[in-house]
Short mmCIF file of C-alpha atoms and ligand atoms in Angstrom, two decimals:
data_model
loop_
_atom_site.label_atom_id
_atom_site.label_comp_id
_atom_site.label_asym_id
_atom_site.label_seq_id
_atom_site.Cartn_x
_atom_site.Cartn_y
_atom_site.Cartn_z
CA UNK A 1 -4.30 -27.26 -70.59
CA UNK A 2 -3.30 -29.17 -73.55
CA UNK A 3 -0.46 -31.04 -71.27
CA UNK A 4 -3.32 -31.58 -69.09
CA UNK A 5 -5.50 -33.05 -71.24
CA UNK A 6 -2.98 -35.62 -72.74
CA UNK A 7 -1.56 -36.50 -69.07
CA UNK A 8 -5.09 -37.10 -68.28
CA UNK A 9 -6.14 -39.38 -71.66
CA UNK A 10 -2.48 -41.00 -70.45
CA UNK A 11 -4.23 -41.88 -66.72
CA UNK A 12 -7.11 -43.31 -68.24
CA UNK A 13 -5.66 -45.29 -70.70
CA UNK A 14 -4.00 -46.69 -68.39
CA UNK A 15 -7.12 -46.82 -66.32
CA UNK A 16 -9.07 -49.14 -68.45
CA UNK A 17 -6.57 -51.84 -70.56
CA UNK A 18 -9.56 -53.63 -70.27
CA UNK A 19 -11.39 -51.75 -73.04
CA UNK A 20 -10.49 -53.22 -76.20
CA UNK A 21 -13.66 -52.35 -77.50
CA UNK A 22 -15.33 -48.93 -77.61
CA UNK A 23 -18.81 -48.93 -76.61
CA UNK A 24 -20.24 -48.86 -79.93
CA UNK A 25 -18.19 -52.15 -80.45
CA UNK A 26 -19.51 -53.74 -77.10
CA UNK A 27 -23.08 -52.75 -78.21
CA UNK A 28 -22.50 -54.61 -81.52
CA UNK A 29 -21.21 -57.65 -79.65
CA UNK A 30 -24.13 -57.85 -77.79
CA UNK A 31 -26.52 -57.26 -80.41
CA UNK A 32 -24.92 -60.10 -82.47
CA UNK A 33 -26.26 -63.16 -79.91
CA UNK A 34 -29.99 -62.58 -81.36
CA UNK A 35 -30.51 -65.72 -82.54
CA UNK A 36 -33.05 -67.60 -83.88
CA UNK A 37 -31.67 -70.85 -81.85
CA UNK A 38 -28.88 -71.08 -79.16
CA UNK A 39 -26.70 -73.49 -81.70
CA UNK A 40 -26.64 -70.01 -83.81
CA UNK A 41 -25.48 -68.23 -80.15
CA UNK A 42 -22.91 -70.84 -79.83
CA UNK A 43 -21.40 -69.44 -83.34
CA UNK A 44 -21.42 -65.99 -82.51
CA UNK A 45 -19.72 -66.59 -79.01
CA UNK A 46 -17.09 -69.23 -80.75
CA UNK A 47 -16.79 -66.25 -83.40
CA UNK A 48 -15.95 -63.37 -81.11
CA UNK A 49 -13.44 -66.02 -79.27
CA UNK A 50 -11.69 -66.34 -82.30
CA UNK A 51 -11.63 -62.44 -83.01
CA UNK A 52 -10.25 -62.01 -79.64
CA UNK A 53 -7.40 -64.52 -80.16
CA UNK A 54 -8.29 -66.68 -77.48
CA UNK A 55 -8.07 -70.34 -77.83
CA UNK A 56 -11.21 -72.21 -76.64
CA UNK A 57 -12.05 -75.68 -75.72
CA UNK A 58 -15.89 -76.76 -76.84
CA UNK A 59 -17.09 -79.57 -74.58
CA UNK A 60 -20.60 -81.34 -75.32
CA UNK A 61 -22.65 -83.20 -73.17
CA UNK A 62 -26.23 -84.80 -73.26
CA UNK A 63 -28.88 -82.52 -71.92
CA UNK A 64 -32.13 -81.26 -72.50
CA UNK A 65 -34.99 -80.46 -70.63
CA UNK A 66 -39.02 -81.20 -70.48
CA UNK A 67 -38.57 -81.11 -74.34
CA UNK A 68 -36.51 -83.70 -74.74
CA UNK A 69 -33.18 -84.62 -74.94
CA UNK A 70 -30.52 -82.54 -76.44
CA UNK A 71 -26.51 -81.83 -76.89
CA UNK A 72 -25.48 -79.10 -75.55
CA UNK A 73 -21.85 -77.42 -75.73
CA UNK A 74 -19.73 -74.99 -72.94
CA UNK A 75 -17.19 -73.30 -74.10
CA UNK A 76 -14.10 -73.16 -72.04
CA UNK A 77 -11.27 -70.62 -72.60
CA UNK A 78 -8.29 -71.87 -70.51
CA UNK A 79 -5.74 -69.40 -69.34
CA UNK A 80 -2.18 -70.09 -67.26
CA UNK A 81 -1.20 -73.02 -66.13
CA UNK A 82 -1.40 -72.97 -61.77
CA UNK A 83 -2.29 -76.40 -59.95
CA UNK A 84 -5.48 -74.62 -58.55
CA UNK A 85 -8.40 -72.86 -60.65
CA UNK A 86 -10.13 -69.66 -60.53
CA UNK A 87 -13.76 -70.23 -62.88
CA UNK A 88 -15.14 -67.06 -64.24
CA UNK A 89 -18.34 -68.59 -65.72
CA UNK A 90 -22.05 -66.75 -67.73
CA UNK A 91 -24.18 -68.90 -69.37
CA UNK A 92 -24.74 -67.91 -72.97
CA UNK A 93 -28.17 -69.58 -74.08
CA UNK A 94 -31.16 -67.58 -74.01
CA UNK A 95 -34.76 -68.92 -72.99
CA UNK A 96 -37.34 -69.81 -75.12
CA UNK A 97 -40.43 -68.18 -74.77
CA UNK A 98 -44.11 -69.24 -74.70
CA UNK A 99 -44.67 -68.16 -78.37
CA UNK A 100 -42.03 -71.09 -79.20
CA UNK A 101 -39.41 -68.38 -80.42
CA UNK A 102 -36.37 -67.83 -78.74
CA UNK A 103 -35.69 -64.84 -76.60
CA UNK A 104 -33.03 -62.42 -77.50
CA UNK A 105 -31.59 -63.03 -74.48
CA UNK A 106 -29.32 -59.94 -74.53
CA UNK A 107 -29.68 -58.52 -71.20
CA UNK A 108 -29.84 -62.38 -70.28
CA UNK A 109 -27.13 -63.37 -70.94
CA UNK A 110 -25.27 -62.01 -73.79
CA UNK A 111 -24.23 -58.96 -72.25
CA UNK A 112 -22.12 -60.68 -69.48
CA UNK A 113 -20.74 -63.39 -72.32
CA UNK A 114 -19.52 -60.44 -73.97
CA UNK A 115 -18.23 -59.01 -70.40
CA UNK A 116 -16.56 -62.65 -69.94
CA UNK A 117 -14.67 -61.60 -72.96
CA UNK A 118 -13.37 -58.52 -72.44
CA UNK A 119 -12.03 -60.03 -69.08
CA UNK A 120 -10.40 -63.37 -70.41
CA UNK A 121 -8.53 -61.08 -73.53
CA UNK A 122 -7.06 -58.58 -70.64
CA UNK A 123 -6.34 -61.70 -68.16
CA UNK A 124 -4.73 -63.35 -71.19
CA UNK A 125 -1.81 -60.81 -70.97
CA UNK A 126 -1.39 -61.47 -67.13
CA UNK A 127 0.57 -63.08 -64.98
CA UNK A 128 -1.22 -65.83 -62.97
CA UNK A 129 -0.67 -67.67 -60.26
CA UNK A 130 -3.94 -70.03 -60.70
CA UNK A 131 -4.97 -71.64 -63.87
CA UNK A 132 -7.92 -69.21 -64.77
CA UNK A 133 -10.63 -70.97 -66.70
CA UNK A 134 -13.41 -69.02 -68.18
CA UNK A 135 -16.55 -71.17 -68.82
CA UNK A 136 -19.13 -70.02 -70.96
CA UNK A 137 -22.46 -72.97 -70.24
CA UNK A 138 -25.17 -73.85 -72.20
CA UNK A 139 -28.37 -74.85 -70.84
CA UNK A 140 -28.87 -72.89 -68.06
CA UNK A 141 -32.31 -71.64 -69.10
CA UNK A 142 -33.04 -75.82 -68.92
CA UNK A 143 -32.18 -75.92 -65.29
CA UNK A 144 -28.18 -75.50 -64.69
CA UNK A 145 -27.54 -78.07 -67.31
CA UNK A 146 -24.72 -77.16 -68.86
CA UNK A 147 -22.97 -76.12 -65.15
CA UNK A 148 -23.96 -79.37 -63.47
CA UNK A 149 -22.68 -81.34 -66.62
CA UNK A 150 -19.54 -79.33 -66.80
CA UNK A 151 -18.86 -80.02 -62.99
CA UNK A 152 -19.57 -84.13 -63.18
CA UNK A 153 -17.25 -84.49 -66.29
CA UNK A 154 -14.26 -81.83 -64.62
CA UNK A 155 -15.00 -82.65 -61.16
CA UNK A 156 -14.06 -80.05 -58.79
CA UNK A 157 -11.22 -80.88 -57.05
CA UNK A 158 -8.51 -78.11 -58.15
CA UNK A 159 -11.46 -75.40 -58.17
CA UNK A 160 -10.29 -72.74 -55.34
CA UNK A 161 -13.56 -70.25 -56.38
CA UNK A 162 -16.14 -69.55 -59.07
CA UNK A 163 -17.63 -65.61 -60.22
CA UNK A 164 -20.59 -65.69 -61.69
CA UNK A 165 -22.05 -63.25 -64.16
CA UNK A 166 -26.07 -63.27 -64.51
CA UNK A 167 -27.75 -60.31 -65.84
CA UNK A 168 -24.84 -57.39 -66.33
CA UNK A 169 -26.42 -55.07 -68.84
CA UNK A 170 -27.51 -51.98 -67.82
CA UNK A 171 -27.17 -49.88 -64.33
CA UNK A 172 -23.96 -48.78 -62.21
CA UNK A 173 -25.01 -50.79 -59.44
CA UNK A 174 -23.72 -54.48 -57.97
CA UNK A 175 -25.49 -56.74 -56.98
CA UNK A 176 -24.09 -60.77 -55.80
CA UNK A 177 -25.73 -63.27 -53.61
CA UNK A 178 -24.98 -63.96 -49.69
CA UNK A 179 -26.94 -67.01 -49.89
CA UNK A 180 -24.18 -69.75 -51.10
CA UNK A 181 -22.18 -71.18 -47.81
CA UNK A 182 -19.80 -70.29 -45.36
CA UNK A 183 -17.22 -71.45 -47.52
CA UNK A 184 -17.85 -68.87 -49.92
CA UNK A 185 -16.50 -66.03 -47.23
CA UNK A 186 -13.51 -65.78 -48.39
CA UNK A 187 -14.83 -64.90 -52.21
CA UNK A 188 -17.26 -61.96 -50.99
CA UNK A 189 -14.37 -60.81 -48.82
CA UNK A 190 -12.52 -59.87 -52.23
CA UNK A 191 -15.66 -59.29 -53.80
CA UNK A 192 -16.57 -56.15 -51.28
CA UNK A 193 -13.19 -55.02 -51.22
CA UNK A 194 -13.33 -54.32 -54.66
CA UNK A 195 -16.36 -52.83 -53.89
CA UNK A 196 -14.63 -50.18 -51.37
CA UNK A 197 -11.93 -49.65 -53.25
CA UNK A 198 -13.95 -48.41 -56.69
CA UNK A 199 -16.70 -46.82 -54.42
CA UNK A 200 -18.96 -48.85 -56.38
CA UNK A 201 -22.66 -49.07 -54.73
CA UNK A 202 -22.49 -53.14 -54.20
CA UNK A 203 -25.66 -54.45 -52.78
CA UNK A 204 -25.60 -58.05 -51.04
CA UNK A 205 -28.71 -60.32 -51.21
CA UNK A 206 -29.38 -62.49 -48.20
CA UNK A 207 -31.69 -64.08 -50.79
CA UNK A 208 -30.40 -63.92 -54.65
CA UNK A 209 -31.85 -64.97 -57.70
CA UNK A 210 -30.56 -68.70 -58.71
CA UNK A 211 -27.97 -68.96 -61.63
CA UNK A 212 -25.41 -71.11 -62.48
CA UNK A 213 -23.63 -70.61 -58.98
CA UNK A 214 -26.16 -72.93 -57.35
CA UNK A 215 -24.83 -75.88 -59.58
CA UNK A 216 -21.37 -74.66 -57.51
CA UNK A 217 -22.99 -74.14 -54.16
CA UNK A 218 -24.29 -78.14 -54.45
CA UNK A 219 -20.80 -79.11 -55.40
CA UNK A 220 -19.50 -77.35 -52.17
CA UNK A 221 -17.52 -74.63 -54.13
CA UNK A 222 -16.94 -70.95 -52.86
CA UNK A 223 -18.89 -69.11 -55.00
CA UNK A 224 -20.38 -65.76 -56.08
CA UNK A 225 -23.00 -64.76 -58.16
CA UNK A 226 -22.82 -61.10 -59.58
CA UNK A 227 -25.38 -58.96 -61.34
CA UNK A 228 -25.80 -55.35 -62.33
CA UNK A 229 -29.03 -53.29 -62.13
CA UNK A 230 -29.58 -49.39 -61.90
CA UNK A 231 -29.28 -48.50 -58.35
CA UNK A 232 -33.17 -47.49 -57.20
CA UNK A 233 -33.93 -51.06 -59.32
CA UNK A 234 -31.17 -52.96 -57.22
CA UNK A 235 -32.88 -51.94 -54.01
CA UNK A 236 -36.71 -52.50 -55.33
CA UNK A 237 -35.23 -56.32 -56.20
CA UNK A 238 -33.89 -56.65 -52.98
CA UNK A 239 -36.89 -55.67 -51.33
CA UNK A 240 -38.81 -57.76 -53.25
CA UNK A 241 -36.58 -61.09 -53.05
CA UNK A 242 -35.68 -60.28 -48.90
CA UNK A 243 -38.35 -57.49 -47.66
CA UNK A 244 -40.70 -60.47 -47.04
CA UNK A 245 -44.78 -59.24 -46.65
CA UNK A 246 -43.96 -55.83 -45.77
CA UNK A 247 -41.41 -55.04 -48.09
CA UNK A 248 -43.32 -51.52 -48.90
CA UNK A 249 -43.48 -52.46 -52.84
CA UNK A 250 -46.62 -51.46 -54.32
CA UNK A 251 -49.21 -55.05 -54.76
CA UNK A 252 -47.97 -56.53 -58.03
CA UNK A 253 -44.67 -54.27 -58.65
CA UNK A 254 -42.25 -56.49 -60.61
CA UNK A 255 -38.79 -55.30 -60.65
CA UNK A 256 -37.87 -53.94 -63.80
CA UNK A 257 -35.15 -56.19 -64.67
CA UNK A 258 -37.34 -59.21 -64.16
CA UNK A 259 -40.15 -57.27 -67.05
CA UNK A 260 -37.57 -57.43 -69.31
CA UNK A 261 -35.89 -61.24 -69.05
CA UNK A 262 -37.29 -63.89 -70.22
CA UNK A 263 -39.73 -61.80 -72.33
CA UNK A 264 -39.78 -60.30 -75.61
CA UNK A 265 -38.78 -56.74 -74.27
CA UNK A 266 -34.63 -58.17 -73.74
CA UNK A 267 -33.67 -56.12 -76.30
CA UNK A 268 -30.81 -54.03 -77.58
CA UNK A 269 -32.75 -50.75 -76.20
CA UNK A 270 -31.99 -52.52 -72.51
CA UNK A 271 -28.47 -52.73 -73.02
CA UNK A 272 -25.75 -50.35 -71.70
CA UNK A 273 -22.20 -51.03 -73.15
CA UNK A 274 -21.02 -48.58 -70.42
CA UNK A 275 -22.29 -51.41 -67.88
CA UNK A 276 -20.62 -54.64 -70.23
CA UNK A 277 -17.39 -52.53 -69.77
CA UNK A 278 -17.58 -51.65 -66.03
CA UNK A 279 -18.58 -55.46 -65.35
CA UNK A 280 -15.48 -56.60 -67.31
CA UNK A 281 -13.15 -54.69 -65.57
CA UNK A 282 -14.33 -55.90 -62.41
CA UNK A 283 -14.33 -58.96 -63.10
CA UNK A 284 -10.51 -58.73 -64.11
CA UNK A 285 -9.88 -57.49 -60.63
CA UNK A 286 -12.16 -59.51 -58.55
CA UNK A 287 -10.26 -62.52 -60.46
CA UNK A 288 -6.74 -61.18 -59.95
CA UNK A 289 -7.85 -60.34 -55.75
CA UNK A 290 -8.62 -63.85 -55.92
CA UNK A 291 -5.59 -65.18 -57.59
CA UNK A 292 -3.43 -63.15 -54.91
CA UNK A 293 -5.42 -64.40 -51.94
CA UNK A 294 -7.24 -68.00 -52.84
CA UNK A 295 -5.24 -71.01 -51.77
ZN1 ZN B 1 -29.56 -65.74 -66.91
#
């Protein structure tokens, strides 16, 4: 029994490298990115890069929305050196909400910033054939600022695919967009095969929520943009986004994920580390699939 026991703690360590953090740790590094302003986010995030020991490149740019102008920073953690990149990219600024104050913005977006850095410390230690670059923007909540900023000063020209993370918080479920150009094949091929091989419930949206990616899609990039939901939620969001008139929701149903963003309820309560973790870890291998198989 006992030889069983440590043979199996020996599977799953090796199982999950991606885990440097237990869950209470994940849920702490979550919790940390409410903010009274996104400048304060920007610390935190620059903060738990540090911890991690990964270097990090902060590039600012002019931005700003109906409000006015304003600088705004990504953060850009650079990893191997190939002639082609791989972008895993979140946005890390939250929304502000009609009372003036900022949102938590936990299950939007902090849980997949933290995800993004689970994955960059484990891909750190790997072996890469592209240069993997993992972007953390500003300014999405403005409009895909900080993506379609980062993009005009980088260009796009050595980017062989982008994975996006938007909303990966709480549920077992995937969910990623269908909706962002033939080109982009290639990156849900590896995306679904992950899929199969983790028997993961992965649901595909003909019609997905905009994010980040669509800065990508305009820029003619393969791209995917990922989320995770509970599974009965998932299907109620597809119906909802794809279902058209008939979809079968009840008159008024909002999707549960969409009560919670962008409103004062985006709390630490919504948060499952269990989720931060899974979405790390596939994000690790949907990047290395990619680095095998992207030209
Ligand atoms: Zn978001």
């Amino acid at each position: 029994m006992l030889r069983t026991l440590t043979a199996a703690c020996a599977l799953l360590a090796f199982a999950t490298p991606a885990l440097g953090q237990d869950e209470a740790a994940l849920r702490e590094a979550v919790a940390a990115y409410d903010q009274p302003s996104n400048a304060e986010r920007l610390a935190v995030l620059t903060g738990q890069l540090d911890a991690a020991g990964l270097a990090y490149e902060i590039q600012t740019f002019e931005g700003g929305g109906r409000a006015g102008a304003m600088t705004g920073s990504n953060v850009i953690v650079t990893l191997g050196e190939g002639e082609r990149d791989l972008l895993l990219t979140a946005h890390y600024d939250a929304v502000v909400l009609q009372s003036g104050e900022l949102a938590d913005g936990l299950v939007d977006n902090a849980a997949s910033t933290v995800a993004l850095i689970e994955a960059a410390r484990v891909l750190s230690g790997r072996d890469l054939n592209h240069r993997v670059q993992v972007i953390f923007f500003d300014q999405e909540e403005l409009g895909l600022i900080g993506a379609q900023r980062w993009i005009a000063a980088n260009g796009t020209d050595r980017v062989a695919a982008v994975v996006n993370s938007d909303v990966a918080a709480f549920g077992d479920t995937l969910m990623y967009g269908e909706n962002n150009g033939e080109r982009s094949g290639f990156v849900l091929t590896a995306l679904r095969e992950e899929c199969a091989e983790r028997a993961m419930t992965c649901v595909g949206f003909p019609v997905y929520p905009p994010s980040d990616d669509r800065a990508f899609i305009a820029a003619e990039v393969p791209v995917v943009s990922i989320g995770f939901q509970n599974r009965v939620g998932a299907h109620q969001m597809w119906l909802a986004f794809n279902g058209g008139r008939s979809n079968g929701l009840a008159e008024g149903f909002v999707p549960e994920v969409f009560q919670l963003i962008h409103s004062e309820g985006d709390v630490i309560e919504a948060v499952d580390p269990a989720t931060v973790a899974l979405a790390a870890e596939v994000y690790v291998d949907l990047i290395t699939r990619l680095d095998a198989a992207a030209q």
